[in-house]
Every structure is written in C-alpha cells, then in structure tokens.
Coordinates of C-alpha atoms in Angstrom, one line a residue:
Chain A
M1359 CA -21.6 165.3 62.8
A1360 CA -21.9 161.7 63.7
K1361 CA -19.7 158.8 62.7
R1362 CA -19.9 155.0 62.8
I1363 CA -17.6 153.2 65.2
E1364 CA -16.4 149.7 64.2
V1365 CA -14.3 147.8 66.6
S1366 CA -12.6 144.6 65.7
G1367 CA -10.5 142.2 67.8
L1368 CA -9.8 144.7 70.6
H1369 CA -7.7 143.8 73.6
A1370 CA -6.8 146.2 76.4
Y1371 CA -4.2 145.7 79.1
Y1372 CA -3.1 147.4 82.4
G1373 CA 0.6 146.5 82.6
G1374 CA 0.5 142.7 82.7
V1375 CA -3.3 142.5 83.4
H1376 CA -5.5 141.6 80.5
A1377 CA -8.5 143.8 81.1
I1378 CA -10.7 143.1 78.1
E1379 CA -10.5 140.4 75.5
D1380 CA -11.3 140.3 71.8
I1381 CA -14.1 142.7 71.5
S1382 CA -15.8 143.4 68.1
M1383 CA -18.9 145.6 67.6
T1384 CA -20.4 148.2 65.5
V1385 CA -22.0 151.4 66.9
E1386 CA -24.3 153.1 64.5
P1387 CA -24.2 156.9 64.0
R1388 CA -27.0 158.9 65.6
S1389 CA -27.9 156.2 68.0
V1390 CA -27.5 155.5 71.7
T1391 CA -25.6 152.3 72.6
A1392 CA -25.6 151.3 76.3
F1393 CA -23.0 149.1 77.9
I1394 CA -24.2 147.0 80.8
G1395 CA -22.5 144.4 83.0
P1396 CA -21.2 143.7 86.4
S1397 CA -18.5 145.8 88.0
G1398 CA -15.0 145.0 86.8
C1399 CA -16.2 143.6 83.5
G1400 CA -14.3 146.1 81.5
K1401 CA -17.1 148.3 80.1
S1402 CA -15.4 151.5 81.3
T1403 CA -12.1 150.3 80.1
F1404 CA -13.6 149.5 76.7
L1405 CA -15.3 152.9 76.6
R1406 CA -12.0 154.6 77.3
T1407 CA -10.3 152.8 74.4
L1408 CA -12.7 154.5 72.0
N1409 CA -11.1 157.9 72.6
R1410 CA -7.7 156.7 73.5
M1411 CA -8.1 157.7 77.1
H1412 CA -7.2 154.2 78.2
E1413 CA -3.5 154.8 77.4
V1414 CA -3.1 157.9 79.7
I1415 CA -2.8 155.5 82.6
P1416 CA 0.8 154.5 83.0
G1417 CA 1.5 151.0 81.6
A1418 CA -1.9 150.7 79.8
R1419 CA -2.0 149.6 76.2
V1420 CA -4.4 148.5 73.5
E1421 CA -4.3 146.0 70.7
G1422 CA -6.8 145.8 67.9
K1423 CA -8.7 148.1 65.6
V1424 CA -11.1 150.9 66.2
M1425 CA -12.4 152.5 63.0
L1426 CA -14.2 155.8 63.1
D1427 CA -15.8 155.8 59.6
E1428 CA -12.7 155.4 57.5
E1429 CA -10.1 156.3 60.1
D1430 CA -8.3 153.8 62.3
L1431 CA -8.0 155.5 65.7
Y1432 CA -4.9 153.4 66.5
G1433 CA -3.2 154.0 63.2
P1434 CA 0.5 154.8 63.4
S1435 CA 0.2 158.4 62.3
V1436 CA -2.9 159.2 64.4
D1437 CA -2.4 161.8 67.2
P1438 CA -4.4 160.8 70.4
V1439 CA -5.0 164.4 71.1
A1440 CA -6.8 164.8 67.7
V1441 CA -8.9 161.6 68.5
R1442 CA -10.1 163.1 71.8
R1443 CA -11.2 166.2 70.0
T1444 CA -13.4 164.1 67.7
V1445 CA -14.6 161.7 70.4
G1446 CA -15.8 163.6 73.5
M1447 CA -16.3 162.1 76.9
V1448 CA -18.4 162.7 80.0
F1449 CA -17.2 161.1 83.3
Q1450 CA -18.9 159.4 86.2
R1451 CA -18.4 162.2 88.6
P1452 CA -19.1 165.8 87.3
N1453 CA -15.6 167.3 86.8
P1454 CA -15.9 170.9 85.8
F1455 CA -12.7 172.8 86.1
P1456 CA -12.9 174.1 89.7
T1457 CA -11.0 177.4 89.1
M1458 CA -13.1 178.4 86.0
S1459 CA -16.4 180.1 85.6
I1460 CA -19.4 178.4 84.0
Y1461 CA -18.6 180.3 80.8
D1462 CA -14.9 179.4 80.8
N1463 CA -15.7 175.8 81.4
V1464 CA -17.7 175.6 78.3
A1465 CA -15.3 177.7 76.3
A1466 CA -12.2 175.6 77.5
G1467 CA -12.3 173.1 74.7
L1468 CA -13.1 175.8 72.1
K1469 CA -10.1 177.8 73.1
L1470 CA -7.9 174.7 72.7
N1471 CA -9.3 174.3 69.2
G1472 CA -8.3 177.9 68.4
V1473 CA -11.8 179.4 68.4
R1474 CA -11.2 183.1 69.0
G1475 CA -13.3 186.2 69.2
K1476 CA -15.8 187.0 71.9
A1477 CA -18.9 187.0 69.7
R1478 CA -18.1 183.6 68.2
L1479 CA -17.3 182.1 71.7
D1480 CA -20.5 183.7 73.2
E1481 CA -22.5 182.1 70.4
I1482 CA -21.1 178.6 70.8
V1483 CA -21.2 178.8 74.6
E1484 CA -24.9 179.7 74.5
E1485 CA -25.7 177.1 71.9
S1486 CA -23.9 174.4 73.9
L1487 CA -25.6 175.3 77.2
Q1488 CA -28.9 175.3 75.4
G1489 CA -28.0 171.9 74.0
A1490 CA -27.2 170.6 77.4
N1491 CA -30.6 172.0 78.8
L1492 CA -28.7 174.2 81.2
W1493 CA -28.9 177.7 79.6
N1494 CA -32.0 178.9 81.3
E1495 CA -30.6 178.0 84.7
V1496 CA -27.3 179.6 84.4
K1497 CA -27.6 182.4 81.8
D1498 CA -27.6 185.1 84.5
R1499 CA -24.5 183.8 86.3
L1500 CA -22.1 182.7 83.5
G1501 CA -19.3 184.4 85.4
K1502 CA -19.8 182.3 88.6
P1503 CA -17.7 179.3 89.3
G1504 CA -18.9 176.1 87.7
A1505 CA -18.2 174.2 90.9
G1506 CA -20.9 176.2 92.6
L1507 CA -23.7 174.4 90.6
S1508 CA -25.6 171.4 91.9
G1509 CA -24.3 168.0 91.0
G1510 CA -26.9 167.5 88.2
Q1511 CA -26.2 171.0 86.8
Q1512 CA -22.4 170.3 86.9
Q1513 CA -22.9 167.1 84.9
R1514 CA -24.9 169.0 82.3
L1515 CA -22.2 171.7 82.3
C1516 CA -19.7 168.9 81.6
I1517 CA -21.9 167.7 78.7
A1518 CA -22.1 171.3 77.4
R1519 CA -18.3 171.4 77.6
A1520 CA -18.0 168.2 75.7
I1521 CA -20.4 169.1 72.9
A1522 CA -19.1 172.6 72.5
V1523 CA -16.2 171.3 70.4
R1524 CA -18.7 169.5 68.1
P1525 CA -17.4 165.9 68.5
Q1526 CA -18.5 163.1 66.3
V1527 CA -19.1 160.7 69.2
L1528 CA -20.0 161.3 72.8
L1529 CA -18.9 158.7 75.4
M1530 CA -20.6 158.8 78.8
D1531 CA -19.1 156.8 81.6
E1532 CA -21.9 156.2 84.1
P1533 CA -22.9 159.9 83.8
C1534 CA -25.8 159.6 86.3
S1535 CA -24.3 157.4 89.0
A1536 CA -23.5 160.4 91.3
L1537 CA -26.9 162.1 90.7
D1538 CA -30.3 162.1 92.3
P1539 CA -33.3 160.7 90.3
I1540 CA -34.5 164.2 89.1
S1541 CA -31.1 165.1 87.8
T1542 CA -30.8 161.7 86.3
L1543 CA -34.1 162.2 84.4
A1544 CA -32.8 165.6 83.1
I1545 CA -29.7 163.9 81.8
E1546 CA -31.7 161.1 80.2
D1547 CA -34.0 163.6 78.4
L1548 CA -30.8 165.3 77.2
I1549 CA -29.4 162.1 75.8
G1550 CA -32.6 161.5 73.9
K1551 CA -32.1 165.0 72.4
L1552 CA -28.4 164.7 71.7
K1553 CA -28.7 161.5 69.7
N1554 CA -30.1 163.4 66.8
Q1555 CA -26.6 165.0 66.4
F1556 CA -24.1 162.6 68.0
T1557 CA -23.2 159.0 68.2
I1558 CA -23.6 158.2 71.9
V1559 CA -22.2 155.4 73.9
I1560 CA -23.2 155.2 77.6
V1561 CA -21.9 152.9 80.3
T1562 CA -24.5 152.4 83.0
H1563 CA -25.2 150.2 86.0
N1564 CA -28.8 151.0 85.9
M1565 CA -30.6 148.6 83.6
Q1566 CA -33.8 150.7 83.6
Q1567 CA -31.7 153.5 82.3
A1568 CA -30.2 151.4 79.6
A1569 CA -33.8 150.3 78.6
R1570 CA -35.0 153.9 78.7
V1571 CA -32.3 155.7 76.7
S1572 CA -30.6 153.3 74.4
D1573 CA -31.3 151.8 71.0
K1574 CA -28.8 149.0 71.3
T1575 CA -27.4 147.4 74.4
A1576 CA -24.2 145.5 74.8
F1577 CA -23.7 143.1 77.7
F1578 CA -20.2 142.5 79.1
N1579 CA -19.2 139.9 81.6
I1580 CA -16.1 138.2 83.2
A1581 CA -15.6 134.5 83.6
G1582 CA -14.2 135.0 87.1
T1583 CA -12.0 137.3 89.2
G1584 CA -8.8 138.2 87.2
A1585 CA -10.2 137.0 83.9
P1586 CA -10.5 139.5 81.1
G1587 CA -13.9 141.1 80.4
R1588 CA -15.7 140.0 77.3
L1589 CA -18.6 141.2 75.2
I1590 CA -21.3 138.6 75.6
E1591 CA -23.8 140.0 73.2
I1592 CA -25.0 143.2 71.6
D1593 CA -28.4 143.6 70.1
D1594 CA -31.4 145.9 70.0
T1595 CA -32.3 147.1 73.5
S1596 CA -35.8 145.7 73.3
K1597 CA -34.5 142.3 72.4
I1598 CA -31.8 142.2 75.0
F1599 CA -34.3 143.0 77.7
T1600 CA -37.0 140.7 76.5
N1601 CA -35.4 137.8 74.7
P1602 CA -31.6 137.8 74.8
E1603 CA -29.7 135.1 72.9
Q1604 CA -27.4 134.3 75.8
K1605 CA -28.3 132.7 79.1
A1606 CA -25.7 134.9 80.9
T1607 CA -27.5 138.0 79.7
E1608 CA -30.8 136.8 80.8
D1609 CA -29.5 135.9 84.2
Y1610 CA -28.0 139.3 84.6
I1611 CA -30.9 141.4 83.5
T1612 CA -33.4 139.3 85.6
G1613 CA -31.1 139.6 88.6
R1614 CA -30.2 136.0 89.0
F1615 CA -26.6 137.0 88.8
G1616 CA -24.3 139.4 90.6
Chain B
M36 CA -21.6 171.5 95.4
T37 CA -25.1 170.9 96.7
S38 CA -25.0 167.1 96.2
E39 CA -23.6 166.7 99.7
T40 CA -22.8 163.3 101.1
G41 CA -23.8 162.3 104.6
V42 CA -20.2 162.6 105.8
Q43 CA -19.9 166.1 104.5
A44 CA -23.2 167.1 106.1
Q45 CA -21.9 165.6 109.4
A46 CA -18.7 167.5 109.1
R47 CA -20.6 170.7 108.5
A48 CA -22.8 170.1 111.5
A49 CA -19.7 169.5 113.6
E50 CA -18.3 172.8 112.5
R51 CA -21.4 174.6 113.7
R52 CA -21.2 172.8 117.0
P53 CA -17.7 173.3 118.5
M54 CA -15.8 170.5 120.0
R55 CA -15.8 172.0 123.5
D56 CA -19.5 171.2 123.8
L57 CA -18.7 167.6 123.5
G58 CA -16.7 167.4 126.7
T59 CA -17.8 164.7 129.0
G60 CA -16.2 166.1 132.1
R61 CA -14.1 163.0 132.6
F62 CA -10.6 163.5 134.2
G63 CA -8.7 162.4 131.1
D64 CA -10.7 164.8 128.9
K65 CA -10.1 167.6 131.3
L66 CA -6.4 166.8 131.5
F67 CA -6.0 166.7 127.7
E68 CA -8.0 169.9 127.3
W69 CA -5.8 171.8 129.7
A70 CA -2.6 170.3 128.1
A71 CA -3.8 171.4 124.7
R72 CA -4.9 174.8 125.9
G73 CA -1.6 175.2 127.8
S74 CA 0.4 174.5 124.7
G75 CA -1.6 177.0 122.7
L76 CA -1.1 179.7 125.3
L77 CA 2.6 178.9 125.7
V78 CA 3.1 179.7 122.0
L79 CA 1.4 183.0 122.4
G80 CA 3.3 183.6 125.6
I81 CA 6.7 182.9 124.0
M82 CA 5.9 185.1 121.0
A83 CA 4.8 188.0 123.3
A84 CA 7.9 187.5 125.5
I85 CA 10.2 187.7 122.4
A86 CA 8.5 190.8 121.1
I87 CA 8.6 192.5 124.4
F88 CA 12.3 191.6 125.0
L89 CA 13.3 192.8 121.5
I90 CA 11.4 196.1 121.8
W91 CA 12.8 196.7 125.3
K92 CA 16.3 196.1 124.2
A93 CA 15.9 198.2 121.1
I94 CA 14.4 201.3 122.7
P95 CA 17.5 202.7 124.4
A96 CA 19.5 202.4 121.1
L97 CA 16.7 204.0 119.1
R98 CA 16.5 206.9 121.7
A99 CA 20.2 207.5 121.4
N100 CA 20.1 207.4 117.6
E101 CA 20.9 210.8 115.9
A102 CA 19.8 209.7 112.5
N103 CA 16.4 208.8 111.1
F104 CA 16.1 205.0 111.7
F105 CA 14.0 204.3 108.6
T106 CA 15.6 206.6 106.0
A107 CA 19.3 206.8 107.0
E108 CA 21.7 204.7 104.9
T109 CA 24.6 204.7 107.4
W110 CA 25.1 202.1 110.1
D111 CA 27.3 203.6 112.8
P112 CA 25.7 202.6 116.1
N113 CA 29.0 202.3 117.9
A114 CA 30.1 205.9 117.1
T115 CA 29.4 208.8 119.4
P116 CA 26.8 210.0 118.8
P117 CA 25.3 206.8 117.3
K118 CA 23.9 207.2 113.8
F119 CA 22.2 204.3 112.1
G120 CA 19.3 203.6 109.7
I121 CA 17.9 200.6 108.0
A122 CA 17.4 201.9 104.5
Q123 CA 20.4 200.1 103.0
L124 CA 19.7 196.9 104.8
A125 CA 16.1 196.9 103.8
F126 CA 17.1 197.5 100.2
G127 CA 19.7 194.8 100.2
T128 CA 17.4 192.3 101.9
V129 CA 14.4 192.9 99.7
M130 CA 16.4 193.1 96.5
S131 CA 18.5 190.0 97.0
S132 CA 15.5 188.0 98.1
L133 CA 13.3 189.1 95.2
I134 CA 16.1 188.2 92.8
A135 CA 16.4 184.8 94.4
M136 CA 12.6 184.2 94.3
L137 CA 12.4 185.4 90.6
I138 CA 15.2 183.1 89.6
A139 CA 14.2 180.1 91.7
T140 CA 10.4 179.9 91.3
P141 CA 10.1 179.3 87.6
V142 CA 13.0 176.7 87.7
A143 CA 11.5 175.0 90.8
I144 CA 8.0 174.8 89.2
G145 CA 9.6 173.5 86.0
I146 CA 11.3 170.8 88.0
A147 CA 8.0 169.9 89.8
L148 CA 6.1 169.8 86.5
F149 CA 8.7 167.6 84.9
I150 CA 8.6 165.2 87.9
S151 CA 4.8 165.2 88.1
F152 CA 3.8 165.1 84.4
Y153 CA 6.6 164.5 82.0
S154 CA 9.0 161.9 83.4
S155 CA 8.3 158.2 83.4
R156 CA 7.0 156.7 86.6
K157 CA 10.4 155.2 87.6
V158 CA 12.3 158.5 87.0
A159 CA 9.5 160.4 88.7
S160 CA 9.6 158.4 91.9
G161 CA 13.4 158.6 92.1
L162 CA 13.5 162.3 91.3
G163 CA 10.7 163.1 93.7
Y164 CA 12.5 161.4 96.5
V165 CA 15.7 163.2 95.7
V166 CA 14.0 166.6 95.6
D167 CA 12.4 166.0 98.9
L168 CA 15.7 165.0 100.4
L169 CA 17.4 168.0 99.0
A170 CA 14.7 170.2 100.5
A171 CA 15.6 168.8 103.9
V172 CA 19.3 169.7 103.6
P173 CA 20.0 172.9 105.5
S174 CA 20.3 175.7 103.0
I175 CA 23.7 176.8 104.3
V176 CA 25.1 173.8 102.6
Y177 CA 23.9 175.1 99.2
G178 CA 25.1 178.5 100.2
L179 CA 28.6 177.2 100.8
W180 CA 28.6 175.5 97.5
G181 CA 27.3 178.6 95.8
V182 CA 30.0 180.7 97.5
S183 CA 32.9 178.4 96.7
V184 CA 31.8 177.1 93.2
L185 CA 29.4 179.6 91.7
V186 CA 30.7 183.0 92.9
P187 CA 34.1 182.7 91.1
H188 CA 32.1 182.6 87.9
M189 CA 29.7 185.4 88.7
E190 CA 32.0 188.2 87.6
G191 CA 31.8 187.1 84.0
I192 CA 28.1 186.5 84.2
S193 CA 27.5 189.8 85.8
K194 CA 29.6 191.5 83.1
A195 CA 27.5 189.8 80.4
I196 CA 24.3 191.0 81.9
N197 CA 25.7 194.4 82.4
A198 CA 26.7 194.5 78.7
V199 CA 23.2 193.4 77.4
L200 CA 20.9 194.9 80.0
G201 CA 23.0 197.9 81.1
W202 CA 20.4 200.3 79.9
I203 CA 18.2 199.3 82.8
P204 CA 19.5 201.3 85.8
L205 CA 19.3 198.2 88.0
F206 CA 21.8 196.4 85.8
G207 CA 23.8 199.5 84.9
G208 CA 26.9 201.1 86.3
D209 CA 30.6 200.6 85.6
G210 CA 33.0 198.1 87.1
V211 CA 30.6 195.3 88.0
G212 CA 32.0 192.7 90.4
K213 CA 31.1 189.4 92.0
A214 CA 30.5 190.6 95.6
S215 CA 27.2 192.1 94.6
I216 CA 23.6 191.9 95.7
F217 CA 22.9 190.1 92.4
T218 CA 25.4 187.4 93.3
A219 CA 23.9 187.1 96.7
G220 CA 20.5 186.7 95.0
V221 CA 21.8 183.9 92.8
V222 CA 23.2 182.0 95.7
L223 CA 20.0 182.5 97.6
A224 CA 18.1 181.2 94.6
I225 CA 20.1 178.0 94.8
M226 CA 19.4 177.7 98.5
I227 CA 15.6 178.1 98.2
L228 CA 15.2 176.1 94.9
P229 CA 14.6 172.6 96.6
I230 CA 12.0 173.8 99.1
I231 CA 9.9 175.6 96.4
S232 CA 10.3 172.6 94.1
S233 CA 9.3 170.2 96.8
I234 CA 6.2 172.1 97.9
S235 CA 5.1 172.7 94.3
R236 CA 5.4 168.9 93.7
E237 CA 3.2 168.3 96.7
V238 CA 0.7 170.8 95.3
F239 CA 0.7 169.1 91.9
L240 CA 0.1 165.7 93.5
Q241 CA -3.1 167.2 95.0
V242 CA -4.6 168.1 91.6
P243 CA -7.6 165.8 91.2
R244 CA -7.2 163.1 88.6
A245 CA -10.7 164.0 87.4
N246 CA -9.6 167.5 86.3
V247 CA -6.6 166.2 84.5
E248 CA -8.7 163.6 82.6
A249 CA -11.4 166.3 81.8
A250 CA -8.7 168.3 80.1
L251 CA -7.2 165.3 78.3
A252 CA -10.7 164.2 77.1
L253 CA -11.3 167.6 75.6
G254 CA -8.3 167.0 73.4
A255 CA -5.7 169.0 75.4
T256 CA -2.0 168.3 74.8
R257 CA 0.1 167.7 77.9
W258 CA 1.1 171.4 78.2
E259 CA -2.5 172.4 77.6
T260 CA -3.7 170.0 80.3
I261 CA -1.2 171.6 82.7
R262 CA -2.4 175.1 81.8
L263 CA -6.1 174.1 82.0
A264 CA -6.2 171.8 85.0
V265 CA -3.0 171.9 86.9
L266 CA -1.6 175.5 87.1
P267 CA -5.0 177.1 88.0
Y268 CA -5.6 174.5 90.7
G269 CA -2.1 174.8 92.1
R270 CA -2.0 178.6 91.9
S271 CA -2.4 179.4 95.5
G272 CA -0.1 176.5 96.5
M273 CA 2.6 177.8 94.1
I274 CA 2.3 181.3 95.5
G275 CA 2.6 179.9 99.0
A276 CA 5.7 178.0 98.0
A277 CA 7.3 181.1 96.4
M278 CA 6.5 183.1 99.5
L279 CA 8.0 180.5 101.8
G280 CA 11.1 180.6 99.6
L281 CA 11.2 184.4 99.8
G282 CA 10.9 184.2 103.6
R283 CA 13.8 181.8 103.7
A284 CA 15.9 184.0 101.5
M285 CA 15.3 187.0 103.7
G286 CA 16.5 185.2 106.8
E287 CA 19.5 183.6 105.2
T288 CA 22.6 184.9 106.9
I289 CA 26.0 183.3 106.5
A290 CA 26.1 182.7 102.8
V291 CA 25.1 186.2 102.1
A292 CA 27.6 187.6 104.6
L293 CA 30.3 185.6 102.8
V294 CA 29.3 186.9 99.4
L295 CA 28.8 190.6 100.1
T296 CA 31.5 193.2 100.6
F297 CA 30.3 196.0 102.7
V298 CA 30.2 199.4 100.9
P299 CA 28.1 202.0 102.7
G300 CA 25.0 203.4 101.1
I301 CA 22.3 202.2 98.8
N302 CA 23.5 201.3 95.4
I303 CA 20.8 200.9 92.8
H304 CA 23.3 199.2 90.5
I305 CA 22.9 195.7 91.9
L306 CA 25.7 194.2 89.8
Q307 CA 28.4 196.3 91.5
D308 CA 30.1 195.2 94.7
G309 CA 28.6 196.1 98.0
G310 CA 25.3 195.9 99.8
A311 CA 24.2 194.4 103.0
T312 CA 21.1 192.6 104.4
F313 CA 19.6 192.6 107.8
A314 CA 20.8 189.1 108.5
S315 CA 24.3 189.6 107.1
N316 CA 24.7 192.8 109.0
I317 CA 23.7 191.2 112.3
A318 CA 26.1 188.3 111.7
N319 CA 28.9 190.6 110.8
S320 CA 28.5 193.2 113.5
F321 CA 27.0 191.6 116.5
S322 CA 30.1 190.2 118.2
E323 CA 31.9 193.6 118.1
A324 CA 28.9 195.7 118.9
S325 CA 28.6 198.0 121.9
E326 CA 25.5 198.1 124.1
T327 CA 23.9 200.6 121.7
G328 CA 25.1 198.6 118.7
R329 CA 23.3 195.5 119.9
G330 CA 20.2 197.4 120.5
A331 CA 20.4 198.8 117.0
L332 CA 20.9 195.4 115.5
I333 CA 17.9 194.1 117.5
A334 CA 15.8 196.9 116.2
S335 CA 16.8 196.0 112.7
G336 CA 15.8 192.4 113.4
L337 CA 12.4 193.7 114.4
V338 CA 12.1 195.4 111.1
L339 CA 13.0 192.2 109.3
F340 CA 10.3 190.5 111.3
V341 CA 7.7 193.0 110.3
I342 CA 8.7 192.9 106.6
T343 CA 8.4 189.1 106.6
L344 CA 5.0 189.4 108.3
L345 CA 3.8 191.9 105.7
I346 CA 4.9 189.7 102.8
N347 CA 3.1 186.7 104.3
M348 CA 0.0 188.8 104.7
A349 CA 0.3 190.0 101.1
A350 CA 0.6 186.4 99.9
R351 CA -2.5 185.4 101.9
A352 CA -4.4 188.2 100.3
V353 CA -3.4 187.1 96.8
V354 CA -4.4 183.5 97.7
A355 CA -7.7 184.6 99.2
R356 CA -8.7 186.8 96.3
R357 CA -9.8 183.9 94.1
K358 CA -11.1 181.8 96.9
E359 CA -14.5 181.7 95.4
F360 CA -13.0 179.6 92.7
V361 CA -11.1 177.2 94.9

C-alpha cells in the first residue's frame, strides 16, 4: 500500500515563469517527509507535481521524471486521473464537498472508483473515518453536512476522504495551517498513525511540526524574487534540525533568515 | 464552520445589532435614512397602486361575465352578454413556457459548462463575453429571428415529432402545423437561452476552486468533477436561472403573437395550429377591446401575475429545501 517516489531533474513552470528548478529526491515508503522553506520557494508547487495537480492550472507544465516504484508518472501513456487515484492529497484549507453529507464526502472517491453496494461502502466509510480518528465524533450524524463540522474535524474528514480510496501516497499541503493547536495535534497524531500504511509527504511552515512528525526533512529556498525555487538539502529530520550540511538551512531553521 | 475568523464574528455581531442603532443623529445621516426609507416605501406604494388599479378596472368586467372566469375556454368579452374565461390562455402560456424552459435549460447549462470548464482560456473569455452580450439583447430580436427563419422549418420538424412520438397525446393529432404552441415554445426557448446561459456561467464562476481541486485530487475526470463539485454547488443557482427564463417566457408577447394562429378552445395536441397565451391575447385584442373587454384583459393580466408569483415561490421552496447543505 505504499510506494517509493523517486524524482529526478524536475522543473515546473507557470506559463513563462520558472517555478522550481532541477529537483531530485527520493521519498521512502512508509515514512513521513516534510518540506520546509520560505513562502514562494516552490514547496507546494513541487508537492503538486507529485500527483499531477500542478498541470490543472492553465499554462502550467512540468519537465523531468517522477517515478512511483517502477512507473513514470509523466510517461506518455499515463492518465493523470489514474495518478491522482494512486496519490491522494489533502489541502491547506479543509475542503469537504459543501453539498454532501459526512458519509457522502468519504464515499465520493469510492464511488468514482466504481465501489458499489451499501454494505461495502458502509464498511470502507467506517474504516476510513476510524483511520482519520473521526469516527467516534461523527458516527451518529453521518447524514449531516460535512461543512457543519469544526475546522479540525473537516480536515480529518478530508483525510478520511483521501485515504478511503487506498492511495499509495498521501500528499499534505500545509494541512494544519488553518487549524487551532488542539486540532493540529490531532492531525499530527493521525499522521504518525497513517505512516504505517502510506508514504506521506507534508508541506509545512511550522518547523516544530516538521520536527515532530517527519522522518526526513527537505529544505527549499529561492535565490531571490522571481528566481526558481530549489531543493537545498534533504536529510534525516534530526540531522537537518541539529547539524545541517548547508549554511542556508541552518540560517532558516535558527531564524536568521526570512 | 466553527473555526470562525474575527471578521466573520464581527459580521455576525453586526447582524444581531441592526444598523439603525448605529445612527448618530447627524443631519446627513437623518437625510440619508429618510431618502432610503422613502425609496423603500415608494416601491411598495407603486406595487400597491398597480394592484389596486388593476383590480378596480377588472371588477366591472368580471361582474358582467356570464361564463366562469377560471374554467371557460371562450374569450368573448365584447359580446353581449360578455363571456370569457382564462382556461385556454393559461394552458397556452404554461405549456409554451414549459416547453421553452425544458428545451433551453439543458442547452444553456451545456453552453455555460463548456465555457467554464472545457474551452481553452482564450476561447472561454471570448465566448463568455459574447454570451453576456447576447443576454443583454432584448429577446424580441431573437423572437423576430425565430419567427422569420425558424418557423418556416417548424412544420417539417413538427411532423417528424408527430410521426415518432404521436402515441403521446401531447404530440398526437392529425394535420400538425407550424403556428402551434410547440413552435411558440421553440421560439421562446431561443429567446431565453442567453439569459439562462449567462446566469449559469456566473453561478459556475462562483464554485470554489478548492472544491474543484478536491474532486480532481480524488481522481475525478472532468465530467466527474463537474458532477461532484460543480453541479451540486450550482444547483440552486441553475434552478433560479431556469425560473427566470420561465418568467421571461411567460411574459413574452409579440413573438408569440406572431407565431400563433388563434383557434378557440384548449387543444391538448400542441403540435396542431392554434393556441393563445395571456400576453399574446392582450397584445392582439387590447386595441379593439370595449370597456368590458379591457377589464377582462386586465383581469387576465392579474392571473398571469399570480401564476408568475406562484412559480417564483415554488422555485424558492426548491432552493430552500436543501439549504442545510449550502
């Protein structure tokens, strides 16, 4: 249920703007990799190239290679829709479908994948909500609108929706930035649990969070305004936060920068 | 959502505390307050005056009427004794407008979806602009086009429908023609197409990007994304657009009057010549009507007003039913 991601020589563009430059890295299965770096350094853009969500923006394109185990995500015969079913995503702001109930939100992706039958759906919905640590809070109101939950609950609902389709990889784009500390803690606990099953990549602005949840940390930076974002270094989280190779990384994590 | 930002909290507090408590008693404030209040009252006043005038004009004619106003199919208010009823007009109006709405809405929503989600950015901005422009053109222009270009072909189309779907009473009957309620409905559909399309496009522009991305990230195809994130979100807006189109269709006058040939009596076979609507009847008969005739026409206008009101209320009820989810 978890695959290795190997990126080599990846560039991403928005029209004529070169957003990220020549990124290569490996993300190990069943681990949490955190992306940190200043705003505008391309971490989110890079994250979105990993499930081909980058290209849904008009004019956006990608060069380079992203291998998911043996499969090149940007291969000529690869359907981006199929990629997104394998590589799930959780966004910065909780975005449950506002017109759907809690149950239907979780079942949405399953129905797309052709899962039919109430018993089967019931089972996976419960399993996914359990997996997202939300089941006990919502089991008596599955028919109520998902948008009626609190922000933290909505985000866990979105996680449940993403894991319901059994992806190989789970991408999280600043999943806690719109949440209070208690809800953030709930999500962080959940990430620790989910990494037993999934390969997780998380973008975060919160360095304590990166230190708490991740096994590896990648630091991104830009040379200046308008310059493309680059990967400065990626290493074990403990090493990045105590003894990074690069001066820029040290400056950033100790707050002498940005 | 319980994670409420400060701004939202303030807005909510302001809702609980009405604006009028914030008045400072300054002259400018007072002046503006009275100007605004005056405008509000003026609208109500004008509405009431219109209603009173119409009813007052209609009553003598209704008194003199020898037939049942609601069930009679004849319209002879100028005869002695006057006999008139709205049954045929109501049938023609509702039927032609419903046909128009049923034809126009799917096409209009298709146009809006294409512009919003399928066409390239360049094409989309151009087309969107054109659709908005078209919606601003008075519908009589489309009506004239429909009458002069489309109607000559309607006989063949009607015959084809009659041959295939003749077993349905609505499309049955012998000797179908082009001066029918169905033709009027088709012309009306063309007239209301741009406005429904334009409003639907506005609605689709409001769909939050986050919802669209959520669907895409789940591995939804374009059509699945539309079904998951766009159509449910835009549902009430699309119903509103269709209803607005229906309302326009009901009030359309000249084009319908040009299409229809008056044949007395309700004819359930809508492909056959004949039929009349409230508006076409008023346009055709008003200038030659007697005192009683005018009163009768005004009374029919009141009924049209009430029908339109009821449709709007029904639309609101439909929209409100799933409010919990929007």
